[in-house]
Amino acid sequence: MPTFYLTCGLPGSGKTSLAKIIEREASALRPTGDDWMHKLYPGISTPEAETGPCRGRVESLQWQIALRAIKLQCNVVVDWGVWSRAERDTCREEARAAGARVVLCFLGPPHNGSYLESVRIDPVERARGDGLRVLAATGRGR
């Protein structure tokens, strides 16, 4: 059964860095909005890439590809942030309907203004009553 990893956290919390680790260690497809925006629209400003009108279209296409990959038995990790509960629930329900088990990866804010690259990550997995697996990552200074 494929696994769908959904990273949740504020900007700078380490979502993309964690997604790259998951991509490598779980052999997961990693469609990243920021990467696609800058490759599809060279020279686009960062604010426009993050919140501009094209972002929604890119993430919608990435989601279609992610669901197809799940149906093909591939692991998938996304690092869009998905701050709202409704958005997380929709992703979780659609991924499960496509045949994946779901792991939510919640990341807290960076400590002392540092990014994930400069902290050590200690992932702790815990199970909840609804069968949803939660991966909580906390950063600590080296």
Coordinates of C-alpha atoms in Angstrom, one line a residue:
M1 CA 0.0 0.0 0.0
P2 CA 1.5 3.4 -1.0
T3 CA 1.9 6.1 1.6
F4 CA 0.9 9.7 1.2
Y5 CA 3.0 12.1 3.4
L6 CA 1.4 15.5 3.9
T7 CA 3.7 18.2 5.5
C8 CA 2.0 20.9 7.5
G9 CA 3.7 24.0 8.9
L10 CA 4.4 27.7 8.6
P11 CA 6.9 29.1 6.1
G12 CA 10.5 28.3 7.2
S13 CA 9.4 25.4 9.5
G14 CA 11.3 22.9 7.3
K15 CA 8.5 21.3 5.2
T16 CA 10.6 21.2 2.0
S17 CA 13.7 19.9 3.8
L18 CA 11.7 17.2 5.5
A19 CA 9.9 16.3 2.2
K20 CA 13.4 15.9 0.5
I21 CA 14.3 13.4 3.3
I22 CA 11.1 11.5 2.9
E23 CA 11.5 11.6 -0.9
R24 CA 14.9 10.0 -0.6
E25 CA 14.2 7.5 2.2
A26 CA 10.7 6.4 1.2
S27 CA 11.3 6.6 -2.6
A28 CA 8.4 9.1 -2.8
L29 CA 7.3 11.4 -5.6
R30 CA 7.8 15.0 -4.4
P31 CA 5.8 17.6 -6.4
T32 CA 6.9 20.9 -4.9
G33 CA 5.0 24.0 -5.8
D34 CA 8.0 26.4 -5.4
D35 CA 10.2 24.3 -7.7
W36 CA 7.5 24.1 -10.4
M37 CA 6.6 27.8 -10.2
H38 CA 10.2 28.9 -10.8
K39 CA 10.8 26.4 -13.6
L40 CA 7.5 27.2 -15.4
Y41 CA 7.8 30.9 -14.9
P42 CA 11.5 32.0 -14.9
G43 CA 12.0 35.3 -13.2
I44 CA 8.8 35.2 -11.2
S45 CA 9.0 37.0 -7.9
T46 CA 8.9 34.9 -4.7
P47 CA 5.7 36.5 -3.4
E48 CA 4.0 35.9 -6.8
A49 CA 5.3 32.3 -6.9
E50 CA 3.9 31.7 -3.4
T51 CA 0.5 33.3 -3.7
G52 CA -0.1 34.5 -7.3
P53 CA -2.9 33.2 -9.5
C54 CA -0.8 30.5 -11.2
R55 CA 0.1 28.8 -7.9
G56 CA -3.4 27.3 -7.5
R57 CA -3.3 25.9 -11.0
V58 CA 0.1 24.4 -10.5
E59 CA -0.9 22.7 -7.2
S60 CA -4.1 21.4 -8.7
L61 CA -2.1 19.8 -11.5
Q62 CA 0.4 18.4 -8.9
W63 CA -2.5 17.0 -6.9
Q64 CA -3.8 15.2 -10.0
I65 CA -0.4 13.7 -10.6
A66 CA 0.0 12.7 -6.9
L67 CA -3.4 10.9 -6.9
R68 CA -2.4 9.0 -10.1
A69 CA 1.0 8.1 -8.6
I70 CA -0.8 6.7 -5.5
K71 CA -3.1 4.6 -7.8
L72 CA 0.1 3.3 -9.4
Q73 CA 1.4 2.2 -5.9
C74 CA 3.9 5.1 -5.6
N75 CA 4.6 6.9 -2.3
V76 CA 4.0 10.6 -2.5
V77 CA 5.1 13.6 -0.3
V78 CA 3.7 17.1 -0.6
D79 CA 5.0 20.2 1.1
W80 CA 2.3 22.8 0.4
G81 CA 1.8 23.7 4.0
V82 CA -2.0 22.9 4.1
W83 CA -2.7 25.2 7.0
S84 CA -6.4 24.7 7.2
R85 CA -8.0 21.6 8.7
A86 CA -10.5 21.5 5.8
E87 CA -7.7 21.4 3.3
R88 CA -5.8 18.7 5.2
D89 CA -9.1 16.6 5.5
T90 CA -9.7 16.9 1.7
C91 CA -6.2 15.8 0.9
R92 CA -6.3 12.9 3.4
E93 CA -9.8 11.7 2.2
E94 CA -8.8 11.8 -1.5
A95 CA -5.5 10.1 -0.9
R96 CA -7.2 7.3 1.1
A97 CA -9.8 7.0 -1.6
A98 CA -6.9 6.5 -4.1
G99 CA -5.6 3.7 -2.0
A100 CA -2.9 5.3 0.3
R101 CA -2.3 5.3 4.0
V102 CA -1.8 8.8 5.2
V103 CA 1.0 10.3 7.4
L104 CA 0.6 13.9 8.5
C105 CA 3.9 15.6 9.2
F106 CA 3.5 18.6 11.5
L107 CA 6.4 20.9 11.9
G108 CA 6.7 23.7 14.4
P109 CA 8.2 27.1 13.9
P110 CA 12.0 27.3 13.5
H111 CA 13.8 27.7 16.8
N112 CA 15.7 31.0 17.2
G113 CA 14.9 31.9 13.6
S114 CA 17.0 29.1 12.2
Y115 CA 15.8 26.8 9.4
L116 CA 15.6 23.0 9.4
E117 CA 18.9 22.7 7.7
S118 CA 20.6 24.1 10.8
V119 CA 18.8 21.9 13.4
R120 CA 18.7 18.2 14.1
I121 CA 15.3 16.6 13.5
D122 CA 14.0 14.0 15.9
P123 CA 10.8 12.5 14.2
V124 CA 8.4 10.8 16.7
E125 CA 5.6 8.7 15.3
R126 CA 2.4 8.2 17.2
A127 CA -0.9 6.7 16.4
R128 CA -4.3 8.2 16.9
G129 CA -7.6 6.5 17.4
D130 CA -8.8 7.1 13.9
G131 CA -5.9 5.2 12.4
L132 CA -4.3 8.4 11.2
R133 CA -0.5 8.3 11.7
V134 CA 1.1 11.6 12.7
L135 CA 4.7 12.3 12.4
A136 CA 5.7 15.2 14.7
A137 CA 9.1 16.7 14.0
T138 CA 10.8 19.0 16.5
G139 CA 14.0 20.8 15.9
R140 CA 16.8 21.2 18.5
G141 CA 20.0 23.1 18.2
R142 CA 23.1 20.9 17.6

